[in-house]
Amino acid sequence: MSKAPRADEQASVPHAADRHDLIRVHGARENNLKDVSIEIPKRRLTVFTGVSGSGKSSLVFDTIAAESQRLINETYSAFVQGFMPTLARPEVDVLEGLTTAIIVDQQRLGADPRSTVGTATDANAMLRILFSRLGKPHIGPPSAYAFNVPSVRASGAITVERGSKKTERATFERTGGMCPRCEGRGTVSDIDLTQLYDDTRSLAEGALTIPGYTPGGWNYRLYTESGLVDPDKPIRKYTKRELADFLHHEPERMKIAGINMTYEGLIPRIQKSFLAKDKEGMQPHIRAFVERAVTFTTCPDCDGTRLSEGARASKIKRVSIADACALQISDLADWVRGLDEPSVAPLLTALQLTLDSFVEIGLGYLSLDRPSGTLSGGEAQRVKMIRHLGSSLTDVTYVFDEPTVGLHPHDIQRMNDLLLQLRDKGNTVLVVEHKPETIVIADHVVDLGPGAGTAGGTVCFEGTVDGLRAAGTVTGRHLDDRAPVKKSVRTPDGALEIRGASTHNLRDVDVDIPLGVLTVVTGVAGSGKSSLVHGSIPSGAEVISVDQSPIRGSRRSNPATYTGLLEPIRKAFAKANGVKPALFSANSEGACPTCNGAGVIYTDLGMMAGVSSTCEDCEGKRFQPSVLEYLLGGRDISEVLAMSVTEAEEFFGSGEAKTPAAQRVLARLADVGLGYLSLGQPLTTLSGGERQRLKLATHMGDKGGVYVLDEPTTGLHLADVEQLLGLLDRLVDSGKSVIVVEHHQAVMAHADWIIDLGPGAGHDGGKIVFEGTPADLIAARSTLTGEHLAEYVGG
């Protein structure tokens, strides 16, 4: 009879459950991936790298993370799934060993005007509880300190039958912290009536000049057919009563054009439809109208704090909740540390941990009342990280999209520590990254390529960092690249004078930015670089600003429509075939009637996840069959839109299809390193770095003399940075002045002039700590930037 194994023998036999230590991907074909098969170790830090457009995001976000989220969503009831975003199954044969994926991306935080850094994390909620317990005078529960909660008082009657007594009155009351004047927004708006209508005309003559209020439309008929105002009388001749009905009438149900509708004055209607949204989230033409017609001023009642008088009056140690939220987070953490109150000890500990996480992650310079819509993509990503640092979850997959974006080399070390901290808790950490400082800490590296777009989509290398160095791939060859400091720098031909700059944390800064050269503005995150460049450069200086704000466009927009390239292409097709240009637009007459020119049909399945399928009539080509019979240079319009920029440049450069206007735009796209993009690729599928370079290409034809670029190396592979430096040189040599806000040491080393801000972030920054050439900065080593740059060039 065999003897049972002893306890220590049992321990040496691995448990069946411990065998699942890999995420296996077989046959991934999402976007440009070419049947990719890899194995990713769990509970390790894996970095995905490769040139821009090589397929990193397609593999990590669109395949692994998307399938993980889809499977989790399927565990909910059909009713709950109806409220969730629809996720299609990725193009992949096998995905095994997936764990719950938490995506920490660079999408901006909600653009709601009442969303702040404090409300986006738990910090604000904990502060409200703290003040409701310790604030003097006591004004009520936590909601009394919330600027998102209005105060409500209501009285009514409930009938209770008790013997002869039948009625008992009851009142309802809730104390909220919202300022009644600005409704928790901190600003009040004043509307310029001359921008709403032309008062010399009548409504019938099209007096309204508001986007969406076209004569004959419902918004217009609401006023012309209401019977309250005379549509044929010029607005300036209205009586006081008519003007009040037209502009300020309270909402009222009435029959207009035979339909029951709610009539209300023009001003409250505009406030609800336009001003309740954040400006950043608006379409460009609506935003232009709002900027023209509306002036926003700080609310005089709450002084911009968004809070009611009661909430501002209740204090702990002479500090109100408004003061606490306005403090720099690093100072607020110190203030909380000084509170010794045993009755709320667990709350103070939790709040302390959250605030310390901000400081640890390099965001100690923010304040909790900072509107979340004003954070950069990198800052938004780090704010999202705060939620996960204290999490009790383990064995989950964290997916990061270039977490080092917007970070000074000094701050990258902190970010690396945090990624390792998440891994050491037993999590799988997947990072898409280009910075060598983060690639070198990886346990496992997956290098995609070899090129971009159709030339990419394969795994060039999989293994350790040392293996990558020896592998000879594009990333391996460039991993230890160091850009040399320029031997000679250009001489400026003038200067942009900035005097007394005090935007945000700048401290009365005086600086001359040289013109006619490449100037790099640098400094740790939060030192005041963007405040100086975007907030203080005199307007009217012919400044073209290319920032990182997302491109506004629908899934119908593509590089051809965004850059204006489609216009000369349509005209060339129209001229060659003797028809009108509108036929060659998928948003106009030439669109396939089945899918309205979208190329796909979106089917909403009610309670279940909706699906998108390629349109069967046009086979995804987006145009009517008759339009595809018209050719230019032997190609139809759908074939031209499927071309890459490089192919199209060749196609429109010679022969029958020669179109100089299209050629100029295509040359600029190739110049900024987007030669691999196809002309018809939806803008929604572009990465942040690709979008910024697309904007740069669009502006390169502008007349402006000063270009301001905000971290143009975002999303750029080490090999592409050289091409960018060449482009910046060409811009300067053509007589432009280029000012770059940048952390990348290669760009700093290549500069003619460096302006370094600091010495720290928030109120520890805001000063110019160095001005001069890169060589002088390295020689002085007097600032954090100087030390890191010296280390980088091996000085």
PDB file of N, CA and C in Angstrom, residues 682-719:
ATOM      1  N   PRO A 682     -10.305  56.815 -39.677  1.00  0.00           N
ATOM      2  CA  PRO A 682     -11.071  57.692 -38.784  1.00  0.00           C
ATOM      3  C   PRO A 682     -10.168  58.346 -37.731  1.00  0.00           C
ATOM      4  N   LEU A 683     -10.396  59.643 -37.468  1.00  0.00           N
ATOM      5  CA  LEU A 683      -9.578  60.371 -36.495  1.00  0.00           C
ATOM      6  C   LEU A 683      -9.663  59.755 -35.109  1.00  0.00           C
ATOM      7  N   THR A 684     -10.814  59.117 -34.820  1.00  0.00           N
ATOM      8  CA  THR A 684     -11.004  58.552 -33.478  1.00  0.00           C
ATOM      9  C   THR A 684     -10.025  57.420 -33.197  1.00  0.00           C
ATOM     10  N   THR A 685      -9.364  56.883 -34.238  1.00  0.00           N
ATOM     11  CA  THR A 685      -8.437  55.765 -34.018  1.00  0.00           C
ATOM     12  C   THR A 685      -6.987  56.239 -33.892  1.00  0.00           C
ATOM     13  N   LEU A 686      -6.743  57.556 -33.976  1.00  0.00           N
ATOM     14  CA  LEU A 686      -5.364  58.058 -33.894  1.00  0.00           C
ATOM     15  C   LEU A 686      -4.919  58.200 -32.443  1.00  0.00           C
ATOM     16  N   SER A 687      -3.614  58.023 -32.207  1.00  0.00           N
ATOM     17  CA  SER A 687      -3.078  58.210 -30.853  1.00  0.00           C
ATOM     18  C   SER A 687      -2.872  59.701 -30.599  1.00  0.00           C
ATOM     19  N   GLY A 688      -2.613  60.061 -29.339  1.00  0.00           N
ATOM     20  CA  GLY A 688      -2.428  61.472 -28.967  1.00  0.00           C
ATOM     21  C   GLY A 688      -1.298  62.136 -29.734  1.00  0.00           C
ATOM     22  N   GLY A 689      -0.154  61.421 -29.862  1.00  0.00           N
ATOM     23  CA  GLY A 689       0.994  61.979 -30.579  1.00  0.00           C
ATOM     24  C   GLY A 689       0.685  62.173 -32.057  1.00  0.00           C
ATOM     25  N   GLU A 690      -0.059  61.204 -32.643  1.00  0.00           N
ATOM     26  CA  GLU A 690      -0.420  61.316 -34.064  1.00  0.00           C
ATOM     27  C   GLU A 690      -1.332  62.519 -34.285  1.00  0.00           C
ATOM     28  N   ARG A 691      -2.257  62.732 -33.342  1.00  0.00           N
ATOM     29  CA  ARG A 691      -3.172  63.868 -33.494  1.00  0.00           C
ATOM     30  C   ARG A 691      -2.414  65.186 -33.461  1.00  0.00           C
ATOM     31  N   GLN A 692      -1.436  65.283 -32.528  1.00  0.00           N
ATOM     32  CA  GLN A 692      -0.700  66.543 -32.432  1.00  0.00           C
ATOM     33  C   GLN A 692       0.107  66.796 -33.699  1.00  0.00           C
ATOM     34  N   ARG A 693       0.696  65.743 -34.247  1.00  0.00           N
ATOM     35  CA  ARG A 693       1.498  65.930 -35.460  1.00  0.00           C
ATOM     36  C   ARG A 693       0.602  66.235 -36.656  1.00  0.00           C
ATOM     37  N   LEU A 694      -0.640  65.724 -36.622  1.00  0.00           N
ATOM     38  CA  LEU A 694      -1.600  66.048 -37.687  1.00  0.00           C
ATOM     39  C   LEU A 694      -1.944  67.544 -37.631  1.00  0.00           C
ATOM     40  N   LYS A 695      -2.119  68.059 -36.395  1.00  0.00           N
ATOM     41  CA  LYS A 695      -2.383  69.504 -36.237  1.00  0.00           C
ATOM     42  C   LYS A 695      -1.196  70.313 -36.741  1.00  0.00           C
ATOM     43  N   LEU A 696       0.013  69.858 -36.387  1.00  0.00           N
ATOM     44  CA  LEU A 696       1.223  70.578 -36.796  1.00  0.00           C
ATOM     45  C   LEU A 696       1.297  70.647 -38.322  1.00  0.00           C
ATOM     46  N   ALA A 697       1.001  69.518 -38.988  1.00  0.00           N
ATOM     47  CA  ALA A 697       1.030  69.491 -40.454  1.00  0.00           C
ATOM     48  C   ALA A 697       0.018  70.481 -41.025  1.00  0.00           C
ATOM     49  N   THR A 698      -1.166  70.565 -40.384  1.00  0.00           N
ATOM     50  CA  THR A 698      -2.214  71.472 -40.865  1.00  0.00           C
ATOM     51  C   THR A 698      -1.768  72.923 -40.749  1.00  0.00           C
ATOM     52  N   HIS A 699      -1.034  73.241 -39.659  1.00  0.00           N
ATOM     53  CA  HIS A 699      -0.630  74.638 -39.424  1.00  0.00           C
ATOM     54  C   HIS A 699       0.647  75.038 -40.153  1.00  0.00           C
ATOM     55  N   MET A 700       1.363  74.038 -40.703  1.00  0.00           N
ATOM     56  CA  MET A 700       2.660  74.377 -41.306  1.00  0.00           C
ATOM     57  C   MET A 700       2.535  75.297 -42.516  1.00  0.00           C
ATOM     58  N   GLY A 701       1.341  75.336 -43.108  1.00  0.00           N
ATOM     59  CA  GLY A 701       1.164  76.229 -44.248  1.00  0.00           C
ATOM     60  C   GLY A 701       0.720  77.621 -43.832  1.00  0.00           C
ATOM     61  N   ASP A 702       0.483  77.831 -42.523  1.00  0.00           N
ATOM     62  CA  ASP A 702      -0.006  79.129 -42.044  1.00  0.00           C
ATOM     63  C   ASP A 702       1.079  80.193 -42.166  1.00  0.00           C
ATOM     64  N   LYS A 703       0.618  81.448 -42.089  1.00  0.00           N
ATOM     65  CA  LYS A 703       1.545  82.571 -42.288  1.00  0.00           C
ATOM     66  C   LYS A 703       2.316  82.942 -41.013  1.00  0.00           C
ATOM     67  N   GLY A 704       1.888  82.425 -39.857  1.00  0.00           N
ATOM     68  CA  GLY A 704       2.475  82.865 -38.582  1.00  0.00           C
ATOM     69  C   GLY A 704       3.984  82.717 -38.518  1.00  0.00           C
ATOM     70  N   GLY A 705       4.606  83.570 -37.709  1.00  0.00           N
ATOM     71  CA  GLY A 705       6.057  83.546 -37.616  1.00  0.00           C
ATOM     72  C   GLY A 705       6.568  82.826 -36.385  1.00  0.00           C
ATOM     73  N   VAL A 706       5.670  82.605 -35.377  1.00  0.00           N
ATOM     74  CA  VAL A 706       6.098  81.955 -34.126  1.00  0.00           C
ATOM     75  C   VAL A 706       5.284  80.681 -33.918  1.00  0.00           C
ATOM     76  N   TYR A 707       5.959  79.545 -33.823  1.00  0.00           N
ATOM     77  CA  TYR A 707       5.284  78.274 -33.566  1.00  0.00           C
ATOM     78  C   TYR A 707       5.503  77.893 -32.109  1.00  0.00           C
ATOM     79  N   VAL A 708       4.406  77.573 -31.403  1.00  0.00           N
ATOM     80  CA  VAL A 708       4.512  77.108 -30.022  1.00  0.00           C
ATOM     81  C   VAL A 708       4.041  75.655 -29.993  1.00  0.00           C
ATOM     82  N   LEU A 709       4.949  74.736 -29.657  1.00  0.00           N
ATOM     83  CA  LEU A 709       4.614  73.310 -29.630  1.00  0.00           C
ATOM     84  C   LEU A 709       4.650  72.806 -28.197  1.00  0.00           C
ATOM     85  N   ASP A 710       3.634  72.018 -27.838  1.00  0.00           N
ATOM     86  CA  ASP A 710       3.540  71.510 -26.465  1.00  0.00           C
ATOM     87  C   ASP A 710       3.907  70.027 -26.467  1.00  0.00           C
ATOM     88  N   GLU A 711       5.121  69.727 -26.074  1.00  0.00           N
ATOM     89  CA  GLU A 711       5.611  68.348 -26.027  1.00  0.00           C
ATOM     90  C   GLU A 711       5.356  67.556 -27.311  1.00  0.00           C
ATOM     91  N   PRO A 712       5.979  67.990 -28.420  1.00  0.00           N
ATOM     92  CA  PRO A 712       5.728  67.285 -29.685  1.00  0.00           C
ATOM     93  C   PRO A 712       6.280  65.862 -29.710  1.00  0.00           C
ATOM     94  N   THR A 713       7.149  65.469 -28.727  1.00  0.00           N
ATOM     95  CA  THR A 713       7.682  64.093 -28.736  1.00  0.00           C
ATOM     96  C   THR A 713       6.703  63.096 -28.126  1.00  0.00           C
ATOM     97  N   THR A 714       5.546  63.569 -27.649  1.00  0.00           N
ATOM     98  CA  THR A 714       4.556  62.649 -27.069  1.00  0.00           C
ATOM     99  C   THR A 714       4.226  61.538 -28.064  1.00  0.00           C
ATOM    100  N   GLY A 715       4.382  60.302 -27.641  1.00  0.00           N
ATOM    101  CA  GLY A 715       4.023  59.175 -28.503  1.00  0.00           C
ATOM    102  C   GLY A 715       5.020  58.899 -29.607  1.00  0.00           C
ATOM    103  N   LEU A 716       6.189  59.570 -29.563  1.00  0.00           N
ATOM    104  CA  LEU A 716       7.183  59.346 -30.617  1.00  0.00           C
ATOM    105  C   LEU A 716       8.217  58.319 -30.182  1.00  0.00           C
ATOM    106  N   HIS A 717       8.529  57.398 -31.077  1.00  0.00           N
ATOM    107  CA  HIS A 717       9.572  56.414 -30.832  1.00  0.00           C
ATOM    108  C   HIS A 717      10.927  57.106 -30.882  1.00  0.00           C
ATOM    109  N   LEU A 718      11.897  56.524 -30.196  1.00  0.00           N
ATOM    110  CA  LEU A 718      13.253  57.105 -30.176  1.00  0.00           C
ATOM    111  C   LEU A 718      13.757  57.407 -31.591  1.00  0.00           C
ATOM    112  N   ALA A 719      13.443  56.512 -32.538  1.00  0.00           N
ATOM    113  CA  ALA A 719      13.924  56.698 -33.911  1.00  0.00           C
ATOM    114  C   ALA A 719      13.224  57.874 -34.589  1.00  0.00           C
TER     115      ALA A 719
END
